Amino acid sequence: MKKSRLFCLIENWFVAFLLSLAVPCGLLADDHDGMEKTAPAPERIISLGQTITERIYLLGADRNLIADTVYCVQPEDAKYKEKVGTLLQANLEKIVALKPDLVIASNLARPKQLRKLKDLGIRVVQFSYPKNFSEMCRQFLELGELLGKEEKAKEIIDNTKKEVAAIRMKTRNLPKKKVFIQLGIKPLHAVTRESFLNDYIEFAGGENIALNEGRGAYSREKVLRENPEVIIISTMGSSEGETGKKEKESWMKYRSIAAVKNQNIYIVNPDKICSPTPITFVEALTEIAEMIHPDFSDGELK
Amino acid sequence: MIDRRIRRWVMIIFILTVILICVSVISLCVGAAGISLKRIPHIMWEGRGSGEYSILFDIRLPRIILGFAIGGALSLAGTILQGIFRNPLVEPYTLGISGGASLGVCLNIAFKWYDAVGIIAYPISGFLGAVLVIVFVYSLSMKRGTLKTQGILLTGVMISFISSSLVMLIMALSRSEDLHGIIFWIMGSLDEPNMLLIRMAVIGALAGLVLSYFFCLDLNALALGEEEAIHLGINVEKTKRILFILASILTGLSVSVSGIIGFVGLIIPHLMRMFTGTDHRILFVSSFLAGASFLILCDTLARTVIEPFELPVGVITGIIGGAVFVYALSKKQVTL
């Protein structure tokens, strides 16, 4: 959540004021934002998001991760951590009982619950959903700093940036292809400038047909009019199953679309492309670059 | 005769209070943190400072208090409205109040008012939405100085449809991040972090209970029919108007603090009428107490049934309340 500093201050003050009015003893809201930089590396971390869990593992801080959500299944070891609920609805009691010194939440967490945790004196940090690749890198570095793993985070990000730059170099001179990444079937949802998924298309040398749409909602008519040369289906939930295949078949009926003529319709795993860590970003980017430019394989041009 | 009736009423209130206390204590003692019963006196003795104390008194207790207020307020509102309309299907949400409140909250989420005002924007926008709907329904149904009860019902139902369609419109146009906020709110829950709001809900609910008692005899007369009530010397218009506004404010307050928690305001008044009879003098207080116990019980179940998940409390009130209600209805063979 983007908030100006002033609003943060006013809000914190306001809540502190309300609480001091409401509660006769204790339970005062601390200002946690001020101590983020100086605090020692946390030892008992709870993650409330699957991407956050993955990033913590990447940073090698998983020994300090004491609990995560039921949806945290990557990597394998994350499955066996204590579970504190889903990413939408965490179980506050359980979190408090585990005595964490840091709770890291995603943008999907309930604001009320986070407020409660803060009121109880637990440090809570929330990461928003990254809007683009550079924001994702920045968040990763921030997380590294938070967990006392700056070096490791920097190393991973440097590597990732190098690999991404290499792919961009290779695709730069290839002909730009019109690409449509489809997220969701009913309603049809496209990737816009607002989403970091747009960076996949741009870095892989494609042109996003829905780049300038304000909202993600998109129509089949527009797809026909824009006539994309590549369609990539990543339906939320189940694109690997029947749904993705059925969606592909339904596109095959529109023979006027270039992507249909050239058989350039692909199905990708949404978990892979929608919840990015620096590592999976590069993997997904390579995969998508291969879809957009069939000549481009294994990171090399044939 | 009168003596026996009063003794029976005192008995009912006593039993319901005991149930309320038992449910609250159970709710305080069970939960995902797995604090054993034996340790609780010890934790209380040690006082503030331990994590377990915090779980009991900063997490569980505020939920119980809020459940008491919201459950009580909603069933009281339901009792009042069913009394005014003499219609068994009326509940606090029939009149479009919840729809208005959801619309207010959706607009708050869609236009990001909470960025400017802070988290307090949710209850405020919900309450404003509810008040707007009340004013709207009320002024539409006022014809030549009389409040048309059938008119209110129909307008209310239509307003709920309109607002739910508008909510759907906002949801269709909003970003996925905002969608979660809207859905959370619509599902309703009792985990309100702001103690001031909880206090306001409690004070509002109790004030509503006290105020309603000024009109319990009028409402009893109204049960005979409006004509008959007028002949008995009741100022029917005034009674209807004040009670309508009272019930609406109770509903608006509950909805804006805890979101939409359905069924409490429909089922509890009916159940209580089965047990206590239709006299509003006992019905008001017994509905309030029973509603409070019911919601606290449902919230406890919602927290504990499938750990570590926490279910929306509306799911439990709907399933348990509906099932018990159908069962009681088929057993008792009561006509409503």
XYZ file of C-alpha atoms in Angstrom:
638
model
C 0.000 0.000 0.000
C 1.451 3.283 -1.051
C 0.927 5.984 1.469
C 2.597 9.276 1.785
C 4.717 9.674 4.883
C 2.416 12.344 6.207
C -0.644 10.136 5.976
C 1.194 7.333 7.691
C 2.092 9.643 10.512
C -1.397 11.035 10.824
C -2.902 7.586 10.722
C -0.526 6.178 13.285
C -1.140 9.088 15.527
C -4.870 8.804 15.077
C -4.965 5.114 15.858
C -2.694 5.587 18.830
C -4.986 8.305 20.027
C -8.091 6.179 19.617
C -6.536 3.253 21.366
C -5.274 5.307 24.246
C -8.805 6.564 24.616
C -10.292 3.135 24.377
C -7.996 0.984 26.412
C -7.276 1.893 29.987
C -4.070 -0.078 30.313
C -1.503 -1.204 27.793
C -2.425 -2.229 24.253
C -0.989 0.950 22.843
C -0.022 1.019 19.206
C 3.717 1.212 18.830
C 5.255 2.862 15.861
C 7.078 -0.001 14.215
C 8.001 1.690 11.002
C 10.758 3.672 12.657
C 12.725 0.699 13.920
C 12.910 -1.372 10.772
C 16.401 -0.323 9.802
C 18.116 -0.763 13.130
C 16.450 -3.923 14.443
C 18.610 -7.053 14.598
C 17.843 -9.873 12.186
C 14.575 -11.490 13.278
C 14.759 -15.037 14.535
C 11.139 -16.110 14.513
C 9.503 -15.211 11.217
C 5.996 -16.003 10.052
C 5.259 -15.682 6.357
C 1.716 -14.989 5.198
C 2.247 -15.432 1.486
C 3.505 -18.171 -0.786
C 5.819 -15.902 -2.752
C 7.205 -14.516 0.477
C 7.906 -18.036 1.711
C 9.680 -18.886 -1.528
C 11.778 -15.750 -1.299
C 12.715 -16.519 2.304
C 13.920 -19.956 1.216
C 15.898 -18.409 -1.628
C 17.594 -16.076 0.815
C 18.495 -19.035 2.994
C 16.599 -17.652 5.967
C 14.244 -20.629 6.179
C 15.687 -21.799 9.470
C 14.147 -18.747 11.078
C 10.828 -19.267 9.347
C 8.607 -20.804 12.021
C 5.279 -20.860 10.212
C 3.614 -20.130 6.910
C 0.243 -20.522 5.190
C -1.403 -23.702 3.973
C -0.723 -22.632 0.399
C 3.025 -22.444 0.904
C 4.054 -25.671 -0.839
C 7.146 -24.506 -2.675
C 9.817 -25.616 -1.922
C 8.957 -29.035 -0.515
C 10.204 -28.198 2.965
C 7.748 -25.287 3.289
C 4.900 -27.816 3.417
C 6.075 -29.077 6.770
C 6.263 -25.741 8.520
C 3.588 -24.890 11.046
C 0.498 -23.513 9.302
C -1.276 -20.382 10.474
C -4.143 -20.198 8.004
C -4.527 -19.069 4.438
C -2.989 -15.994 2.952
C -6.342 -14.248 3.099
C -7.347 -15.247 6.584
C -4.677 -15.941 9.120
C -5.369 -17.329 12.553
C -4.305 -14.544 14.884
C -4.277 -16.649 18.008
C -1.951 -19.113 16.467
C 0.358 -16.383 15.263
C 0.504 -14.787 18.700
C 0.985 -18.166 20.376
C 4.026 -18.837 18.178
C 5.634 -15.625 19.473
C 7.108 -14.344 16.213
C 9.343 -11.305 16.086
C 8.433 -10.575 12.487
C 5.326 -11.267 10.422
C 5.671 -10.725 6.691
C 2.374 -10.325 4.883
C 1.393 -10.081 1.258
C -0.914 -7.498 -0.228
C -3.792 -9.939 0.252
C -3.710 -9.998 4.041
C -6.662 -8.593 5.953
C -5.836 -5.064 7.045
C -7.783 -5.534 10.268
C -5.737 -8.563 11.222
C -2.446 -6.826 10.529
C -3.560 -3.860 12.598
C -4.388 -6.193 15.463
C -0.982 -7.857 15.272
C 0.713 -4.474 15.317
C -1.378 -3.455 18.297
C -0.174 -6.550 20.100
C 3.390 -5.420 19.626
C 4.368 -7.750 16.796
C 6.408 -6.277 14.004
C 4.512 -6.574 10.732
C 5.888 -5.832 7.289
C 3.679 -5.960 4.241
C 4.855 -6.326 0.667
C 2.665 -5.169 -2.170
C 2.253 -7.118 -5.383
C 5.114 -5.951 -7.607
C 4.070 -3.806 -10.556
C 7.164 -4.567 -12.608
C 10.459 -6.389 -12.639
C 12.474 -3.623 -11.011
C 9.966 -3.333 -8.184
C 10.225 -7.071 -7.657
C 14.016 -6.757 -7.422
C 13.707 -3.886 -5.004
C 11.317 -5.856 -2.804
C 13.676 -8.794 -2.802
C 16.541 -6.568 -1.675
C 14.335 -5.050 1.019
C 13.419 -8.505 2.252
C 17.098 -9.427 2.275
C 17.893 -6.391 4.367
C 15.030 -7.168 6.721
C 16.292 -10.700 7.309
C 19.945 -9.712 7.566
C 20.785 -11.394 4.267
C 21.696 -8.334 2.202
C 24.710 -9.981 0.578
C 22.812 -13.020 -0.557
C 19.909 -10.931 -1.864
C 22.247 -8.672 -3.781
C 24.059 -11.641 -5.284
C 20.807 -13.241 -6.451
C 19.450 -10.009 -7.870
C 22.709 -9.224 -9.673
C 22.636 -12.649 -11.276
C 18.990 -12.315 -12.213
C 19.526 -8.913 -13.740
C 22.428 -10.262 -15.775
C 20.382 -13.156 -17.092
C 17.418 -10.937 -17.883
C 19.705 -8.476 -19.667
C 21.164 -11.327 -21.724
C 17.702 -12.448 -22.837
C 16.733 -8.891 -23.676
C 19.900 -8.479 -25.760
C 19.076 -11.586 -27.773
C 15.470 -10.705 -28.404
C 16.083 -7.046 -29.082
C 16.673 -7.343 -32.784
C 14.070 -10.005 -33.465
C 10.837 -8.861 -35.107
C 8.351 -7.655 -32.476
C 5.378 -9.982 -32.208
C 1.958 -9.089 -30.895
C 1.265 -11.095 -27.766
C -1.818 -11.682 -25.668
C -1.385 -13.158 -22.203
C -4.722 -14.341 -20.925
C -5.321 -14.555 -17.204
C -8.635 -16.130 -16.441
C -11.419 -17.224 -18.744
C -14.653 -15.918 -17.341
C -14.251 -13.020 -17.423
C -11.409 -12.700 -19.861
C -8.581 -10.972 -18.094
C -5.566 -9.477 -19.820
C -2.143 -8.371 -18.648
C -1.799 -4.606 -18.682
C 0.977 -2.094 -18.104
C 0.091 -2.236 -14.396
C 1.232 -5.828 -14.024
C 4.782 -7.061 -13.899
C 3.675 -9.825 -16.268
C 3.889 -7.161 -18.940
C 7.654 -7.211 -18.454
C 7.737 -10.825 -19.651
C 6.327 -9.721 -22.975
C 8.530 -6.685 -23.290
C 11.752 -8.404 -22.246
C 11.030 -11.319 -24.553
C 10.687 -9.027 -27.545
C 6.934 -8.969 -27.831
C 4.300 -6.314 -27.963
C 1.435 -6.545 -25.477
C -1.887 -5.966 -27.208
C -3.545 -4.953 -23.932
C -0.724 -2.688 -22.773
C -2.808 0.439 -22.425
C -5.993 -1.046 -21.048
C -6.896 0.659 -17.806
C -8.401 -2.412 -16.197
C -7.574 -6.019 -16.811
C -11.026 -6.872 -18.153
C -10.783 -7.663 -21.848
C -13.095 -8.976 -24.538
C -12.749 -11.599 -27.228
C -13.766 -9.042 -29.818
C -10.775 -6.925 -28.943
C -8.515 -9.940 -29.220
C -9.878 -10.600 -32.715
C -9.370 -6.979 -33.701
C -5.846 -6.781 -32.308
C -5.007 -10.058 -34.023
C -2.193 -11.287 -31.752
C 0.488 -13.550 -33.170
C 0.944 -15.408 -29.912
C -1.636 -16.277 -27.256
C -0.440 -17.452 -23.871
C -3.119 -18.873 -21.585
C -2.547 -18.796 -17.876
C -5.905 -19.249 -16.250
C -5.903 -18.686 -12.548
C -6.209 -21.988 -10.815
C -6.266 -24.728 -13.352
C -4.636 -23.988 -16.683
C -2.702 -27.210 -16.614
C -5.847 -29.227 -16.397
C -8.764 -29.398 -18.739
C -9.684 -25.742 -18.493
C -6.548 -24.570 -20.235
C -6.969 -27.119 -23.016
C -10.605 -26.235 -23.521
C -9.700 -22.580 -23.683
C -7.098 -23.360 -26.305
C -9.692 -25.250 -28.339
C -12.126 -22.384 -28.099
C -9.495 -20.026 -29.507
C -8.876 -22.470 -32.367
C -12.346 -21.663 -33.703
C -11.282 -18.137 -34.631
C -9.279 -18.890 -37.706
C -8.646 -15.252 -38.548
C -6.314 -14.766 -35.590
C -2.667 -15.037 -36.600
C -1.851 -17.020 -33.471
C -4.432 -19.631 -34.472
C -3.150 -19.872 -38.042
C 0.407 -20.399 -36.860
C -0.618 -22.667 -33.966
C 1.024 -20.285 -31.516
C -1.252 -20.873 -28.551
C 0.431 -21.961 -25.360
C -0.658 -22.895 -21.892
C 1.537 -21.961 -18.940
C 1.383 -22.704 -15.250
C 0.018 -19.650 -13.468
C 1.913 -20.456 -10.281
C 5.077 -20.114 -12.249
C 4.445 -16.820 -13.955
C 2.209 -15.065 -11.445
C 4.116 -15.503 -8.212
C 7.612 -14.405 -9.040
C 10.851 -14.854 -7.230
C 13.956 -13.701 -9.072
C 14.735 -17.303 -10.011
C 11.287 -18.202 -11.308
C 11.120 -14.897 -13.145
C 14.091 -15.863 -15.286
C 12.698 -19.365 -15.858
C 9.320 -18.013 -16.873
C 10.877 -15.336 -19.040
C 12.921 -17.932 -20.894
C 9.840 -20.076 -21.373
C 7.818 -17.156 -22.701
C 10.641 -15.967 -24.931
C 10.658 -19.436 -26.492
C 6.921 -19.201 -27.069
C 7.146 -15.789 -28.684
C 10.204 -16.638 -30.748
C 10.176 -20.357 -31.494
C 13.738 -20.034 -32.791
C 14.871 -18.938 -29.365
C 15.558 -22.007 -27.321
C 17.562 -22.794 -24.221
C 18.472 -19.148 -23.981
C 20.277 -19.364 -27.319
C 19.276 -18.432 -30.845
C 19.361 -21.270 -33.300
C -51.625 -15.173 37.531
C -49.444 -12.090 36.980
C -47.141 -13.325 39.639
C -46.658 -16.611 37.845
C -45.952 -14.879 34.579
C -43.324 -12.637 36.112
C -41.724 -15.621 37.779
C -41.590 -17.351 34.404
C -40.018 -14.303 32.747
C -37.399 -13.959 35.443
C -36.655 -17.654 34.975
C -36.239 -17.211 31.215
C -33.933 -14.220 31.627
C -31.939 -16.093 34.243
C -31.518 -19.166 32.026
C -30.538 -17.088 29.010
C -28.017 -15.122 31.053
C -26.489 -18.327 32.352
C -26.266 -19.633 28.785
C -24.646 -16.380 27.673
C -22.064 -16.563 30.446
C -21.330 -20.234 29.738
C -20.915 -19.624 26.013
C -18.634 -16.665 26.676
C -16.463 -18.639 29.061
C -16.238 -21.537 26.608
C -15.350 -19.116 23.854
C -12.625 -17.609 26.008
C -11.169 -21.029 26.730
C -11.012 -22.655 23.298
C -9.042 -21.651 20.279
C -6.246 -22.440 17.917
C -3.541 -21.524 20.397
C -4.396 -24.614 22.443
C -4.158 -23.122 25.904
C -5.216 -25.792 28.357
C -8.071 -25.097 30.754
C -5.915 -25.723 33.802
C -3.516 -22.971 32.850
C -6.135 -20.260 32.457
C -6.456 -19.246 36.149
C -2.691 -19.198 36.325
C -2.455 -16.956 33.238
C -5.037 -14.626 34.678
C -3.197 -14.532 37.985
C 0.088 -13.653 36.325
C -1.552 -10.808 34.479
C -0.534 -8.801 31.486
C 2.749 -9.461 29.827
C 2.637 -13.087 28.770
C 1.707 -14.045 25.224
C -1.059 -16.291 26.504
C -2.649 -13.460 28.422
C -2.550 -11.457 25.249
C -4.312 -14.241 23.328
C -7.056 -14.507 25.921
C -7.721 -10.865 26.617
C -6.555 -9.012 23.516
C -7.740 -11.435 20.857
C -10.532 -13.600 22.240
C -12.186 -11.226 24.686
C -12.766 -8.334 22.235
C -14.362 -10.805 19.817
C -16.689 -12.070 22.545
C -17.672 -8.542 23.506
C -18.283 -7.602 19.893
C -20.247 -10.817 19.339
C -22.414 -9.921 22.314
C -23.127 -6.462 20.918
C -23.666 -7.441 17.292
C -25.661 -10.598 18.013
C -27.834 -8.726 20.485
C -28.346 -5.713 18.231
C -29.207 -7.772 15.165
C -31.736 -9.992 16.872
C -33.279 -7.052 18.662
C -33.596 -5.237 15.336
C -35.151 -8.365 13.844
C -37.660 -8.638 16.693
C -38.653 -4.986 16.363
C -39.038 -5.140 12.594
C -41.043 -8.370 12.645
C -43.218 -6.699 15.258
C -43.849 -3.574 13.208
C -44.419 -5.347 9.932
C -46.196 -8.362 11.394
C -44.357 -10.327 8.762
C -42.257 -13.358 9.695
C -39.861 -12.975 6.770
C -38.606 -9.543 7.654
C -35.125 -9.351 9.033
C -32.725 -6.445 9.503
C -31.199 -7.003 6.076
C -34.477 -7.101 4.175
C -34.742 -3.346 4.267
C -31.667 -2.692 2.178
C -29.620 -1.435 5.113
C -26.929 -4.034 4.658
C -26.956 -3.370 0.922
C -26.392 0.315 1.522
C -23.614 -0.390 3.981
C -21.880 -2.764 1.550
C -22.155 -0.189 -1.189
C -20.592 2.428 1.076
C -17.704 0.112 1.933
C -17.204 -0.855 -1.724
C -17.018 2.779 -2.746
C -14.524 3.333 0.035
C -12.396 0.477 -1.285
C -12.763 1.435 -4.946
C -11.917 5.093 -4.424
C -9.309 4.392 -1.768
C -10.753 6.691 0.859
C -9.016 4.532 3.421
C -5.711 5.870 2.119
C -6.726 9.319 3.212
C -8.596 8.595 6.432
C -7.075 5.326 7.561
C -8.726 2.048 8.439
C -11.533 3.856 10.254
C -12.907 4.739 6.798
C -14.449 1.246 6.532
C -16.972 1.525 9.388
C -17.634 5.183 8.645
C -18.413 4.608 4.992
C -20.493 1.554 5.900
C -22.522 3.518 8.393
C -23.007 6.428 5.988
C -24.230 3.998 3.312
C -26.668 2.464 5.794
C -27.959 5.868 6.932
C -28.440 7.005 3.342
C -30.543 3.942 2.580
C -32.610 4.430 5.737
C -33.324 8.052 4.829
C -34.141 7.061 1.268
C -36.478 4.185 2.148
C -38.098 6.216 4.877
C -38.799 9.287 2.757
C -40.057 7.189 -0.163
C -42.545 5.379 2.058
C -43.855 8.449 3.831
C -47.089 9.349 2.150
C -49.243 12.084 3.581
C -47.736 11.759 7.005
C -48.226 8.025 7.364
C -45.620 5.337 7.063
C -46.791 2.650 4.657
C -45.457 -0.610 6.024
C -45.938 -2.576 2.814
C -44.298 0.259 0.905
C -41.257 0.186 3.163
C -40.823 -3.525 2.627
C -40.980 -3.350 -1.145
C -38.762 -0.277 -1.400
C -36.296 -1.899 0.974
C -36.142 -5.102 -1.046
C -35.657 -3.133 -4.258
C -32.931 -1.012 -2.693
C -31.117 -4.153 -1.631
C -31.263 -5.439 -5.178
C -30.021 -2.154 -6.594
C -27.176 -1.900 -4.148
C -26.111 -5.496 -4.609
C -26.032 -4.916 -8.361
C -23.941 -1.792 -7.851
C -21.613 -3.731 -5.583
C -21.287 -6.320 -8.342
C -20.553 -3.534 -10.821
C -17.813 -2.148 -8.618
C -16.403 -5.646 -8.160
C -16.376 -6.239 -11.922
C -14.470 -3.021 -12.498
C -12.065 -3.241 -9.602
C -8.563 -4.603 -9.447
C -7.964 -7.979 -7.926
C -6.350 -6.452 -4.818
C -9.477 -4.451 -4.108
C -11.699 -7.460 -4.745
C -10.298 -9.225 -1.706
C -11.112 -6.264 0.480
C -14.698 -6.228 -0.725
C -15.186 -9.954 -0.312
C -13.703 -9.941 3.182
C -16.036 -7.235 4.166
C -19.100 -8.886 2.702
C -18.289 -12.141 4.476
C -18.359 -10.344 7.796
C -16.275 -11.113 10.842
C -15.850 -10.156 14.453
C -12.114 -9.524 14.477
C -12.260 -5.791 14.914
C -8.998 -4.382 16.221
C -10.320 -0.989 17.244
C -11.525 -1.038 20.848
C -13.360 2.250 20.410
C -15.588 0.728 17.747
C -16.269 -2.285 19.936
C -17.267 -0.024 22.801
C -19.502 1.978 20.519
C -21.188 -1.192 19.327
C -21.812 -2.346 22.908
C -23.145 1.012 24.044
C -25.298 1.334 20.921
C -26.766 -2.140 21.324
C -27.582 -1.676 25.020
C -29.029 1.792 24.394
C -31.198 0.271 21.675
C -32.447 -2.372 24.115
C -33.362 0.245 26.709
C -35.069 2.509 24.157
C -37.052 -0.358 22.675
C -38.668 -0.978 26.067
C -40.471 2.362 25.893
C -42.453 0.928 23.012
C -42.936 -2.707 23.984
C -46.556 -2.231 25.044
C -47.341 -0.257 21.894
C -45.874 -3.027 19.841
C -47.971 -5.587 21.704
C -51.063 -3.589 20.781
C -49.853 -3.298 17.210
C -49.790 -7.084 16.990
C -53.567 -6.979 16.928
C -53.532 -4.865 13.781
C -53.077 -1.165 13.112
C -56.789 -0.315 13.312
C -57.182 -2.077 16.624
C -54.062 -0.431 18.023
C -55.405 2.995 17.101
C -58.661 2.188 18.898
C -56.664 1.163 21.933
C -55.259 4.676 22.011
C -51.824 3.972 20.603
C -50.074 6.573 18.470
C -49.342 4.028 15.783
C -47.506 6.369 13.413
C -45.101 7.601 16.041
C -44.413 4.080 17.301
C -43.761 2.719 13.827
C -41.514 5.589 12.863
C -39.377 5.588 15.983
C -39.060 1.812 16.081
C -38.191 1.680 12.385
C -35.431 4.234 12.852
C -34.209 2.495 16.000
C -34.021 -0.889 14.282
C -32.299 0.655 11.277
C -29.661 2.353 13.369
C -29.019 -0.855 15.301
C -28.574 -2.707 12.016
C -26.450 0.027 10.466
C -24.187 0.068 13.498
C -23.743 -3.708 13.473
C -23.159 -3.933 9.755
C -20.655 -1.120 9.660
C -18.566 -2.621 12.452
C -18.657 -6.304 11.603
C -19.748 -6.579 7.974
C -22.646 -8.730 6.912
C -23.471 -11.551 9.294
C -26.729 -13.049 8.162
C -29.505 -15.088 9.773
C -29.051 -13.935 13.362
C -31.719 -11.275 12.994
C -34.145 -13.653 11.313
C -33.838 -16.851 13.294
C -33.360 -15.744 16.866
C -36.566 -13.685 17.090
C -38.551 -16.648 15.759
C -36.925 -19.138 18.084
C -37.526 -16.880 21.049
C -41.135 -16.367 20.078
C -41.547 -20.146 20.139
C -40.200 -20.336 23.663
C -41.409 -17.174 25.311
C -44.559 -16.270 23.443
C -45.297 -13.089 21.581
C -45.239 -10.602 24.438
C -42.625 -8.021 23.482
C -41.899 -7.238 27.125
C -40.020 -10.519 27.438
C -39.290 -10.992 23.754
C -36.926 -8.004 23.453
C -34.592 -8.937 26.244
C -34.667 -12.651 25.551
C -33.928 -12.094 21.857
C -31.056 -9.834 22.765
C -29.513 -12.364 25.142
C -30.125 -15.321 22.851
C -28.765 -13.463 19.820
C -25.631 -12.547 21.740
C -25.054 -16.142 22.897
C -25.782 -17.499 19.440
C -23.302 -15.220 17.693
C -20.571 -15.826 20.252
C -21.109 -19.573 19.899
C -21.012 -19.374 16.099
C -17.864 -17.279 16.155
C -16.193 -19.771 18.474
C -17.060 -22.561 16.062
C -15.865 -20.493 13.105
C -12.509 -20.049 14.806
C -12.039 -23.645 15.820
C -13.852 -26.056 13.505
C -11.125 -26.403 10.887
C -7.823 -25.262 12.315
C -5.833 -23.336 11.256
C -8.517 -21.958 8.996
C -10.872 -19.376 10.279
C -14.251 -19.585 8.593
C -16.436 -16.573 7.984
C -18.862 -16.467 10.903
C -21.787 -15.949 8.495
C -21.224 -19.474 7.203
C -21.767 -20.940 10.646
C -24.736 -18.736 11.580
C -26.386 -19.701 8.313
C -25.828 -23.442 8.598
C -26.485 -23.915 12.315
C -29.166 -21.286 12.588
C -31.011 -22.497 9.519
C -30.838 -26.148 10.516
C -31.968 -25.565 14.109
C -34.737 -23.325 12.879
C -36.115 -25.815 10.378
C -35.932 -28.538 12.990
C -37.729 -26.466 15.602
C -40.361 -25.462 13.091
C -41.111 -29.031 12.081
C -41.199 -30.219 15.707
C -43.377 -27.531 17.143
C -45.838 -27.214 14.297
C -46.179 -23.547 15.047
C -47.728 -21.221 12.591
C -45.721 -18.061 12.346
